[in-house]
mmCIF file of N, CA and C in Angstrom:
data_model
loop_
_atom_site.group_PDB
_atom_site.id
_atom_site.type_symbol
_atom_site.label_atom_id
_atom_site.label_comp_id
_atom_site.label_asym_id
_atom_site.label_seq_id
_atom_site.Cartn_x
_atom_site.Cartn_y
_atom_site.Cartn_z
ATOM 1 N N MET A 1 7.824 1.478 -14.272
ATOM 2 C CA MET A 1 7.052 2.695 -14.321
ATOM 3 C C MET A 1 7.858 3.770 -13.594
ATOM 4 N N ALA A 2 8.304 4.798 -14.285
ATOM 5 C CA ALA A 2 9.069 5.882 -13.673
ATOM 6 C C ALA A 2 8.169 6.681 -12.741
ATOM 7 N N LYS A 3 8.699 6.984 -11.554
ATOM 8 C CA LYS A 3 7.952 7.734 -10.566
ATOM 9 C C LYS A 3 8.719 8.971 -10.175
ATOM 10 N N SER A 4 7.969 10.006 -9.868
ATOM 11 C CA SER A 4 8.562 11.233 -9.376
ATOM 12 C C SER A 4 7.785 11.691 -8.151
ATOM 13 N N GLU A 5 8.463 12.477 -7.312
ATOM 14 C CA GLU A 5 7.818 12.943 -6.107
ATOM 15 C C GLU A 5 6.899 14.104 -6.435
ATOM 16 N N VAL A 6 5.647 14.014 -5.956
ATOM 17 C CA VAL A 6 4.642 15.051 -6.153
ATOM 18 C C VAL A 6 3.896 15.252 -4.862
ATOM 19 N N SER A 7 3.109 16.289 -4.806
ATOM 20 C CA SER A 7 2.287 16.557 -3.642
ATOM 21 C C SER A 7 1.301 15.412 -3.433
ATOM 22 N N TYR A 8 0.992 15.083 -2.196
ATOM 23 C CA TYR A 8 0.076 14.005 -1.944
ATOM 24 C C TYR A 8 -1.338 14.275 -2.473
ATOM 25 N N THR A 9 -1.632 15.511 -2.766
ATOM 26 C CA THR A 9 -2.961 15.866 -3.305
ATOM 27 C C THR A 9 -3.004 15.808 -4.814
ATOM 28 N N ALA A 10 -1.861 15.599 -5.480
ATOM 29 C CA ALA A 10 -1.816 15.709 -6.926
ATOM 30 C C ALA A 10 -2.762 14.766 -7.643
ATOM 31 N N TYR A 11 -2.958 13.553 -7.115
ATOM 32 C CA TYR A 11 -3.780 12.570 -7.770
ATOM 33 C C TYR A 11 -4.885 12.092 -6.838
ATOM 34 N N PHE A 12 -5.394 12.986 -6.022
ATOM 35 C CA PHE A 12 -6.399 12.618 -5.003
ATOM 36 C C PHE A 12 -7.632 11.987 -5.653
ATOM 37 N N ASP A 13 -8.089 12.489 -6.784
ATOM 38 C CA ASP A 13 -9.271 11.922 -7.441
ATOM 39 C C ASP A 13 -9.030 10.460 -7.872
ATOM 40 N N ARG A 14 -7.875 10.190 -8.435
ATOM 41 C CA ARG A 14 -7.543 8.813 -8.856
ATOM 42 C C ARG A 14 -7.447 7.911 -7.641
ATOM 43 N N TYR A 15 -6.844 8.394 -6.616
ATOM 44 C CA TYR A 15 -6.714 7.658 -5.325
ATOM 45 C C TYR A 15 -8.086 7.248 -4.834
ATOM 46 N N CYS A 16 -9.025 8.206 -4.750
ATOM 47 C CA CYS A 16 -10.353 7.918 -4.249
ATOM 48 C C CYS A 16 -11.133 6.972 -5.186
ATOM 49 N N ARG A 17 -11.027 7.176 -6.486
ATOM 50 C CA ARG A 17 -11.720 6.273 -7.440
ATOM 51 C C ARG A 17 -11.257 4.848 -7.291
ATOM 52 N N THR A 18 -9.948 4.681 -7.145
ATOM 53 C CA THR A 18 -9.425 3.336 -7.034
ATOM 54 C C THR A 18 -9.848 2.666 -5.755
ATOM 55 N N LEU A 19 -9.821 3.385 -4.651
ATOM 56 C CA LEU A 19 -10.312 2.818 -3.386
ATOM 57 C C LEU A 19 -11.740 2.373 -3.493
ATOM 58 N N GLY A 20 -12.572 3.129 -4.193
ATOM 59 C CA GLY A 20 -13.986 2.807 -4.299
ATOM 60 C C GLY A 20 -14.332 1.798 -5.357
ATOM 61 N N SER A 21 -13.359 1.396 -6.199
ATOM 62 C CA SER A 21 -13.717 0.518 -7.317
ATOM 63 C C SER A 21 -12.876 -0.759 -7.369
ATOM 64 N N GLY A 22 -12.351 -1.204 -6.301
ATOM 65 C CA GLY A 22 -11.588 -2.455 -6.327
ATOM 66 C C GLY A 22 -10.480 -2.455 -5.318
ATOM 67 N N GLY A 23 -9.999 -1.308 -4.961
ATOM 68 C CA GLY A 23 -9.047 -1.202 -3.903
ATOM 69 C C GLY A 23 -7.629 -0.820 -4.325
ATOM 70 N N SER A 24 -6.875 -0.466 -3.336
ATOM 71 C CA SER A 24 -5.433 -0.189 -3.506
ATOM 72 C C SER A 24 -4.667 -1.254 -2.744
ATOM 73 N N LEU A 25 -3.360 -1.199 -2.855
ATOM 74 C CA LEU A 25 -2.519 -2.188 -2.207
ATOM 75 C C LEU A 25 -1.642 -1.546 -1.159
ATOM 76 N N LEU A 26 -1.813 -2.034 0.062
ATOM 77 C CA LEU A 26 -0.936 -1.620 1.168
ATOM 78 C C LEU A 26 0.236 -2.563 1.156
ATOM 79 N N ALA A 27 1.452 -2.026 1.175
ATOM 80 C CA ALA A 27 2.637 -2.877 1.178
ATOM 81 C C ALA A 27 3.439 -2.660 2.461
ATOM 82 N N SER A 28 4.040 -3.746 2.923
ATOM 83 C CA SER A 28 4.860 -3.731 4.135
ATOM 84 C C SER A 28 5.934 -4.781 3.986
ATOM 85 N N VAL A 29 6.745 -4.917 5.010
ATOM 86 C CA VAL A 29 7.711 -6.003 5.038
ATOM 87 C C VAL A 29 7.642 -6.642 6.393
ATOM 88 N N ASP A 30 7.938 -7.943 6.457
ATOM 89 C CA ASP A 30 7.937 -8.643 7.745
ATOM 90 C C ASP A 30 9.265 -8.464 8.425
ATOM 91 N N ALA A 31 9.458 -9.049 9.579
ATOM 92 C CA ALA A 31 10.691 -8.909 10.364
ATOM 93 C C ALA A 31 11.930 -9.417 9.606
ATOM 94 N N ASP A 32 11.726 -10.322 8.643
ATOM 95 C CA ASP A 32 12.822 -10.849 7.838
ATOM 96 C C ASP A 32 13.069 -10.041 6.558
ATOM 97 N N GLY A 33 12.293 -8.969 6.359
ATOM 98 C CA GLY A 33 12.479 -8.143 5.152
ATOM 99 C C GLY A 33 11.689 -8.627 3.944
ATOM 100 N N ARG A 34 10.842 -9.639 4.103
ATOM 101 C CA ARG A 34 10.034 -10.170 2.976
ATOM 102 C C ARG A 34 8.839 -9.249 2.741
ATOM 103 N N PRO A 35 8.672 -8.771 1.501
ATOM 104 C CA PRO A 35 7.552 -7.862 1.207
ATOM 105 C C PRO A 35 6.188 -8.565 1.200
ATOM 106 N N ASN A 36 5.203 -7.805 1.578
ATOM 107 C CA ASN A 36 3.848 -8.333 1.638
ATOM 108 C C ASN A 36 2.897 -7.238 1.109
ATOM 109 N N ALA A 37 1.846 -7.666 0.443
ATOM 110 C CA ALA A 37 0.842 -6.710 -0.056
ATOM 111 C C ALA A 37 -0.532 -7.139 0.442
ATOM 112 N N MET A 38 -1.346 -6.172 0.817
ATOM 113 C CA MET A 38 -2.720 -6.415 1.286
ATOM 114 C C MET A 38 -3.645 -5.435 0.588
ATOM 115 N N THR A 39 -4.784 -5.915 0.131
ATOM 116 C CA THR A 39 -5.770 -5.030 -0.541
ATOM 117 C C THR A 39 -6.511 -4.241 0.517
ATOM 118 N N ILE A 40 -6.683 -2.958 0.247
ATOM 119 C CA ILE A 40 -7.499 -2.107 1.096
ATOM 120 C C ILE A 40 -8.556 -1.413 0.223
ATOM 121 N N GLY A 41 -9.730 -1.280 0.732
ATOM 122 C CA GLY A 41 -10.796 -0.576 0.015
ATOM 123 C C GLY A 41 -11.219 0.645 0.798
ATOM 124 N N TRP A 42 -10.415 1.026 1.785
ATOM 125 C CA TRP A 42 -10.741 2.147 2.659
ATOM 126 C C TRP A 42 -9.459 2.777 3.107
ATOM 127 N N ALA A 43 -9.450 4.064 3.155
ATOM 128 C CA ALA A 43 -8.317 4.855 3.699
ATOM 129 C C ALA A 43 -8.775 6.284 3.806
ATOM 130 N N LEU A 44 -8.084 7.032 4.580
ATOM 131 C CA LEU A 44 -8.389 8.436 4.781
ATOM 132 C C LEU A 44 -7.144 9.216 4.461
ATOM 133 N N LEU A 45 -7.237 10.128 3.535
ATOM 134 C CA LEU A 45 -6.100 10.987 3.165
ATOM 135 C C LEU A 45 -6.503 12.406 3.517
ATOM 136 N N GLY A 46 -5.685 13.105 4.274
ATOM 137 C CA GLY A 46 -6.047 14.453 4.678
ATOM 138 C C GLY A 46 -4.904 15.180 5.338
ATOM 139 N N VAL A 47 -5.265 16.143 6.181
ATOM 140 C CA VAL A 47 -4.306 16.988 6.852
ATOM 141 C C VAL A 47 -4.686 17.092 8.328
ATOM 142 N N VAL A 48 -3.702 16.873 9.216
ATOM 143 C CA VAL A 48 -3.868 17.070 10.631
ATOM 144 C C VAL A 48 -2.680 17.879 11.135
ATOM 145 N N TRP A 49 -2.982 18.970 11.789
ATOM 146 C CA TRP A 49 -1.909 19.876 12.280
ATOM 147 C C TRP A 49 -0.922 20.260 11.166
ATOM 148 N N ARG A 50 -1.473 20.567 9.990
ATOM 149 C CA ARG A 50 -0.732 21.001 8.822
ATOM 150 C C ARG A 50 0.205 19.922 8.233
ATOM 151 N N ARG A 51 -0.006 18.666 8.620
ATOM 152 C CA ARG A 51 0.818 17.591 8.097
ATOM 153 C C ARG A 51 -0.099 16.619 7.321
ATOM 154 N N PRO A 52 0.375 16.145 6.172
ATOM 155 C CA PRO A 52 -0.455 15.157 5.433
ATOM 156 C C PRO A 52 -0.502 13.845 6.184
ATOM 157 N N ILE A 53 -1.682 13.207 6.179
ATOM 158 C CA ILE A 53 -1.855 11.922 6.821
ATOM 159 C C ILE A 53 -2.578 10.960 5.886
ATOM 160 N N CYS A 54 -2.331 9.711 6.095
ATOM 161 C CA CYS A 54 -3.068 8.623 5.430
ATOM 162 C C CYS A 54 -3.392 7.645 6.537
ATOM 163 N N THR A 55 -4.646 7.464 6.793
ATOM 164 C CA THR A 55 -5.092 6.580 7.865
ATOM 165 C C THR A 55 -5.676 5.316 7.207
ATOM 166 N N VAL A 56 -5.197 4.145 7.665
ATOM 167 C CA VAL A 56 -5.746 2.870 7.239
ATOM 168 C C VAL A 56 -6.065 2.065 8.480
ATOM 169 N N PHE A 57 -6.907 1.079 8.305
ATOM 170 C CA PHE A 57 -7.275 0.225 9.412
ATOM 171 C C PHE A 57 -6.925 -1.215 9.088
ATOM 172 N N VAL A 58 -6.096 -1.828 9.925
ATOM 173 C CA VAL A 58 -5.664 -3.192 9.760
ATOM 174 C C VAL A 58 -5.923 -3.939 11.057
ATOM 175 N N ARG A 59 -6.702 -5.016 10.988
ATOM 176 C CA ARG A 59 -7.016 -5.769 12.171
ATOM 177 C C ARG A 59 -5.779 -6.413 12.791
ATOM 178 N N PRO A 60 -5.676 -6.432 14.117
ATOM 179 C CA PRO A 60 -4.521 -7.099 14.738
ATOM 180 C C PRO A 60 -4.329 -8.569 14.354
ATOM 181 N N SER A 61 -5.399 -9.228 13.952
ATOM 182 C CA SER A 61 -5.279 -10.633 13.562
ATOM 183 C C SER A 61 -4.624 -10.826 12.165
ATOM 184 N N ARG A 62 -4.511 -9.785 11.418
ATOM 185 C CA ARG A 62 -3.938 -9.876 10.072
ATOM 186 C C ARG A 62 -2.410 -9.952 10.100
ATOM 187 N N TYR A 63 -1.852 -10.701 9.185
ATOM 188 C CA TYR A 63 -0.399 -10.790 9.040
ATOM 189 C C TYR A 63 0.200 -9.436 8.830
ATOM 190 N N THR A 64 -0.430 -8.587 8.050
ATOM 191 C CA THR A 64 0.084 -7.259 7.726
ATOM 192 C C THR A 64 0.224 -6.410 8.980
ATOM 193 N N TYR A 65 -0.659 -6.590 9.939
ATOM 194 C CA TYR A 65 -0.569 -5.835 11.196
ATOM 195 C C TYR A 65 0.787 -6.033 11.858
ATOM 196 N N GLY A 66 1.235 -7.309 11.941
ATOM 197 C CA GLY A 66 2.531 -7.580 12.536
ATOM 198 C C GLY A 66 3.699 -6.968 11.720
ATOM 199 N N CYS A 67 3.535 -6.945 10.424
ATOM 200 C CA CYS A 67 4.563 -6.343 9.557
ATOM 201 C C CYS A 67 4.671 -4.837 9.875
ATOM 202 N N ILE A 68 3.552 -4.186 9.948
ATOM 203 C CA ILE A 68 3.540 -2.730 10.228
ATOM 204 C C ILE A 68 4.109 -2.488 11.611
ATOM 205 N N GLU A 69 3.760 -3.318 12.575
ATOM 206 C CA GLU A 69 4.277 -3.185 13.941
ATOM 207 C C GLU A 69 5.803 -3.335 13.932
ATOM 208 N N ALA A 70 6.325 -4.251 13.117
ATOM 209 C CA ALA A 70 7.771 -4.520 13.085
ATOM 210 C C ALA A 70 8.556 -3.348 12.521
ATOM 211 N N THR A 71 8.001 -2.680 11.504
ATOM 212 C CA THR A 71 8.746 -1.609 10.838
ATOM 213 C C THR A 71 8.330 -0.221 11.221
ATOM 214 N N GLY A 72 7.047 -0.075 11.608
ATOM 215 C CA GLY A 72 6.545 1.255 11.908
ATOM 216 C C GLY A 72 6.219 2.054 10.666
ATOM 217 N N ASP A 73 6.100 1.385 9.572
ATOM 218 C CA ASP A 73 5.736 2.101 8.344
ATOM 219 C C ASP A 73 5.034 1.180 7.330
ATOM 220 N N PHE A 74 4.551 1.752 6.260
ATOM 221 C CA PHE A 74 3.872 1.025 5.179
ATOM 222 C C PHE A 74 3.746 1.936 3.996
ATOM 223 N N THR A 75 3.370 1.375 2.845
ATOM 224 C CA THR A 75 3.063 2.212 1.691
ATOM 225 C C THR A 75 1.675 1.876 1.211
ATOM 226 N N VAL A 76 0.992 2.891 0.619
ATOM 227 C CA VAL A 76 -0.288 2.670 -0.033
ATOM 228 C C VAL A 76 -0.048 2.912 -1.514
ATOM 229 N N ASN A 77 -0.383 1.923 -2.332
ATOM 230 C CA ASN A 77 -0.084 1.914 -3.752
ATOM 231 C C ASN A 77 -1.343 1.863 -4.566
ATOM 232 N N VAL A 78 -1.517 2.783 -5.494
ATOM 233 C CA VAL A 78 -2.699 2.894 -6.306
ATOM 234 C C VAL A 78 -2.437 2.181 -7.646
ATOM 235 N N PRO A 79 -3.120 1.020 -7.847
ATOM 236 C CA PRO A 79 -2.861 0.214 -9.047
ATOM 237 C C PRO A 79 -3.674 0.687 -10.246
ATOM 238 N N PRO A 80 -3.175 0.432 -11.458
ATOM 239 C CA PRO A 80 -3.964 0.653 -12.647
ATOM 240 C C PRO A 80 -5.012 -0.460 -12.792
ATOM 241 N N PRO A 81 -6.035 -0.265 -13.605
ATOM 242 C CA PRO A 81 -7.101 -1.270 -13.767
ATOM 243 C C PRO A 81 -6.607 -2.654 -14.168
ATOM 244 N N GLU A 82 -5.520 -2.699 -14.919
ATOM 245 C CA GLU A 82 -5.041 -4.017 -15.393
ATOM 246 C C GLU A 82 -4.485 -4.883 -14.283
ATOM 247 N N LEU A 83 -4.349 -4.356 -13.058
ATOM 248 C CA LEU A 83 -3.892 -5.153 -11.935
ATOM 249 C C LEU A 83 -5.061 -5.653 -11.097
ATOM 250 N N ALA A 84 -6.269 -5.624 -11.623
ATOM 251 C CA ALA A 84 -7.444 -6.028 -10.867
ATOM 252 C C ALA A 84 -7.353 -7.423 -10.305
ATOM 253 N N GLU A 85 -6.826 -8.359 -11.064
ATOM 254 C CA GLU A 85 -6.706 -9.756 -10.572
ATOM 255 C C GLU A 85 -5.714 -9.841 -9.402
ATOM 256 N N GLN A 86 -4.641 -9.122 -9.499
ATOM 257 C CA GLN A 86 -3.651 -9.120 -8.419
ATOM 258 C C GLN A 86 -4.221 -8.482 -7.174
ATOM 259 N N VAL A 87 -4.972 -7.401 -7.338
ATOM 260 C CA VAL A 87 -5.598 -6.748 -6.191
ATOM 261 C C VAL A 87 -6.560 -7.702 -5.508
ATOM 262 N N LEU A 88 -7.352 -8.429 -6.292
ATOM 263 C CA LEU A 88 -8.301 -9.407 -5.754
ATOM 264 C C LEU A 88 -7.533 -10.524 -4.998
ATOM 265 N N PHE A 89 -6.483 -11.035 -5.600
ATOM 266 C CA PHE A 89 -5.685 -12.073 -4.978
ATOM 267 C C PHE A 89 -5.115 -11.625 -3.635
ATOM 268 N N CYS A 90 -4.537 -10.395 -3.610
ATOM 269 C CA CYS A 90 -3.933 -9.885 -2.375
ATOM 270 C C CYS A 90 -4.971 -9.620 -1.283
ATOM 271 N N GLY A 91 -6.234 -9.564 -1.657
ATOM 272 C CA GLY A 91 -7.285 -9.369 -0.660
ATOM 273 C C GLY A 91 -7.916 -10.659 -0.178
ATOM 274 N N THR A 92 -7.534 -11.768 -0.790
ATOM 275 C CA THR A 92 -8.151 -13.071 -0.412
ATOM 276 C C THR A 92 -7.138 -14.071 0.122
ATOM 277 N N GLU A 93 -5.874 -13.801 -0.010
ATOM 278 C CA GLU A 93 -4.815 -14.727 0.452
ATOM 279 C C GLU A 93 -3.988 -14.028 1.543
ATOM 280 N N SER A 94 -3.433 -14.825 2.445
ATOM 281 C CA SER A 94 -2.624 -14.297 3.533
ATOM 282 C C SER A 94 -1.123 -14.371 3.230
ATOM 283 N N GLY A 95 -0.425 -13.320 3.572
ATOM 284 C CA GLY A 95 1.029 -13.301 3.429
ATOM 285 C C GLY A 95 1.718 -14.275 4.363
ATOM 286 N N ARG A 96 0.985 -14.779 5.350
ATOM 287 C CA ARG A 96 1.560 -15.828 6.221
ATOM 288 C C ARG A 96 1.833 -17.077 5.423
ATOM 289 N N ASP A 97 0.925 -17.343 4.447
ATOM 290 C CA ASP A 97 0.968 -18.578 3.688
ATOM 291 C C ASP A 97 1.498 -18.428 2.273
ATOM 292 N N ARG A 98 1.480 -17.254 1.717
ATOM 293 C CA ARG A 98 1.795 -17.038 0.312
ATOM 294 C C ARG A 98 2.768 -15.877 0.142
ATOM 295 N N ASP A 99 3.607 -15.966 -0.863
ATOM 296 C CA ASP A 99 4.450 -14.822 -1.259
ATOM 297 C C ASP A 99 3.688 -14.070 -2.329
ATOM 298 N N LYS A 100 2.879 -13.120 -1.928
ATOM 299 C CA LYS A 100 1.991 -12.436 -2.859
ATOM 300 C C LYS A 100 2.728 -11.630 -3.901
ATOM 301 N N PHE A 101 3.887 -11.052 -3.538
ATOM 302 C CA PHE A 101 4.643 -10.293 -4.542
ATOM 303 C C PHE A 101 5.067 -11.260 -5.667
ATOM 304 N N ALA A 102 5.621 -12.403 -5.301
ATOM 305 C CA ALA A 102 6.095 -13.361 -6.296
ATOM 306 C C ALA A 102 4.925 -13.936 -7.130
ATOM 307 N N GLU A 103 3.869 -14.356 -6.446
ATOM 308 C CA GLU A 103 2.760 -14.960 -7.158
ATOM 309 C C GLU A 103 1.989 -14.017 -8.078
ATOM 310 N N CYS A 104 1.988 -12.728 -7.701
ATOM 311 C CA CYS A 104 1.305 -11.711 -8.517
ATOM 312 C C CYS A 104 2.230 -11.000 -9.479
ATOM 313 N N GLU A 105 3.500 -11.412 -9.464
ATOM 314 C CA GLU A 105 4.537 -10.767 -10.281
ATOM 315 C C GLU A 105 4.587 -9.246 -10.068
ATOM 316 N N LEU A 106 4.537 -8.872 -8.784
ATOM 317 C CA LEU A 106 4.653 -7.462 -8.400
ATOM 318 C C LEU A 106 6.137 -7.214 -8.077
ATOM 319 N N THR A 107 6.594 -6.019 -8.439
ATOM 320 C CA THR A 107 7.978 -5.650 -8.256
ATOM 321 C C THR A 107 8.109 -4.685 -7.086
ATOM 322 N N PRO A 108 8.778 -5.130 -5.975
ATOM 323 C CA PRO A 108 8.967 -4.222 -4.857
ATOM 324 C C PRO A 108 10.050 -3.168 -5.211
ATOM 325 N N THR A 109 9.787 -1.921 -4.870
ATOM 326 C CA THR A 109 10.755 -0.870 -5.113
ATOM 327 C C THR A 109 11.113 -0.246 -3.765
ATOM 328 N N PRO A 110 12.360 0.070 -3.560
ATOM 329 C CA PRO A 110 12.775 0.605 -2.270
ATOM 330 C C PRO A 110 12.043 1.916 -1.951
ATOM 331 N N GLY A 111 11.629 2.036 -0.700
ATOM 332 C CA GLY A 111 11.033 3.291 -0.269
ATOM 333 C C GLY A 111 12.112 4.369 -0.199
ATOM 334 N N ARG A 112 11.696 5.600 -0.371
ATOM 335 C CA ARG A 112 12.651 6.705 -0.239
ATOM 336 C C ARG A 112 12.849 7.085 1.226
ATOM 337 N N ARG A 113 11.800 6.944 1.999
ATOM 338 C CA ARG A 113 11.871 7.355 3.421
ATOM 339 C C ARG A 113 11.400 6.247 4.381
ATOM 340 N N VAL A 114 10.970 5.111 3.874
ATOM 341 C CA VAL A 114 10.452 4.040 4.724
ATOM 342 C C VAL A 114 11.098 2.708 4.334
ATOM 343 N N GLN A 115 11.010 1.735 5.240
ATOM 344 C CA GLN A 115 11.539 0.397 4.958
ATOM 345 C C GLN A 115 10.629 -0.380 4.000
ATOM 346 N N SER A 116 9.329 -0.125 4.108
ATOM 347 C CA SER A 116 8.349 -0.861 3.271
ATOM 348 C C SER A 116 8.541 -0.479 1.820
ATOM 349 N N PRO A 117 8.293 -1.439 0.931
ATOM 350 C CA PRO A 117 8.479 -1.169 -0.495
ATOM 351 C C PRO A 117 7.269 -0.513 -1.132
ATOM 352 N N GLY A 118 7.518 0.169 -2.204
ATOM 353 C CA GLY A 118 6.432 0.578 -3.084
ATOM 354 C C GLY A 118 6.223 -0.567 -4.061
ATOM 355 N N ILE A 119 5.265 -0.404 -4.955
ATOM 356 C CA ILE A 119 5.010 -1.421 -5.990
ATOM 357 C C ILE A 119 5.207 -0.774 -7.328
ATOM 358 N N GLU A 120 6.207 -1.220 -8.057
ATOM 359 C CA GLU A 120 6.581 -0.624 -9.351
ATOM 360 C C GLU A 120 5.438 -0.497 -10.324
ATOM 361 N N GLU A 121 4.562 -1.498 -10.385
ATOM 362 C CA GLU A 121 3.495 -1.524 -11.367
ATOM 363 C C GLU A 121 2.343 -0.559 -11.023
ATOM 364 N N CYS A 122 2.369 0.052 -9.853
ATOM 365 C CA CYS A 122 1.275 0.950 -9.454
ATOM 366 C C CYS A 122 1.578 2.403 -9.838
ATOM 367 N N TRP A 123 0.527 3.153 -10.069
ATOM 368 C CA TRP A 123 0.618 4.559 -10.497
ATOM 369 C C TRP A 123 1.174 5.458 -9.438
ATOM 370 N N ILE A 124 0.719 5.242 -8.203
ATOM 371 C CA ILE A 124 1.012 6.186 -7.098
ATOM 372 C C ILE A 124 1.437 5.328 -5.888
ATOM 373 N N THR A 125 2.454 5.806 -5.175
ATOM 374 C CA THR A 125 2.911 5.219 -3.920
ATOM 375 C C THR A 125 2.935 6.309 -2.867
ATOM 376 N N HIS A 126 2.168 6.130 -1.797
ATOM 377 C CA HIS A 126 2.242 7.008 -0.630
ATOM 378 C C HIS A 126 3.053 6.299 0.418
ATOM 379 N N GLU A 127 4.176 6.921 0.841
ATOM 380 C CA GLU A 127 4.994 6.349 1.925
ATOM 381 C C GLU A 127 4.469 6.889 3.227
ATOM 382 N N CYS A 128 4.162 5.960 4.195
ATOM 383 C CA CYS A 128 3.534 6.345 5.432
ATOM 384 C C CYS A 128 4.317 5.808 6.626
ATOM 385 N N VAL A 129 4.372 6.641 7.689
ATOM 386 C CA VAL A 129 5.017 6.264 8.928
ATOM 387 C C VAL A 129 3.943 6.228 10.000
ATOM 388 N N VAL A 130 3.963 5.196 10.849
ATOM 389 C CA VAL A 130 3.000 5.089 11.932
ATOM 390 C C VAL A 130 3.297 6.144 12.993
#
């Protein structure tokens, strides 16, 4: 899926609909560079001090938390409806035990500004720095 850089507000409605109807995928990498995806059904997209922000909440007990701590970044990826099964899987299995990218046949794409990958099959990728 070809992607181009756009304003973070360009697809705000799609972003909100997806979060409310099954979730988006937060992607990160662990200390060894292995990609991981986690389903999120909540996020805050907005502006603070004239800078765009995306706030997500990840419990310290989650594998993804350690990944974000290791890199200081993550991506939020908005999937199309046909990825519903993969989104469900990524929300019920741990990256500690499973290679979710491989099992869900998701393609990691290099970030433009972050270490964490985007997900090729998703419509939108927000690159975020902690």
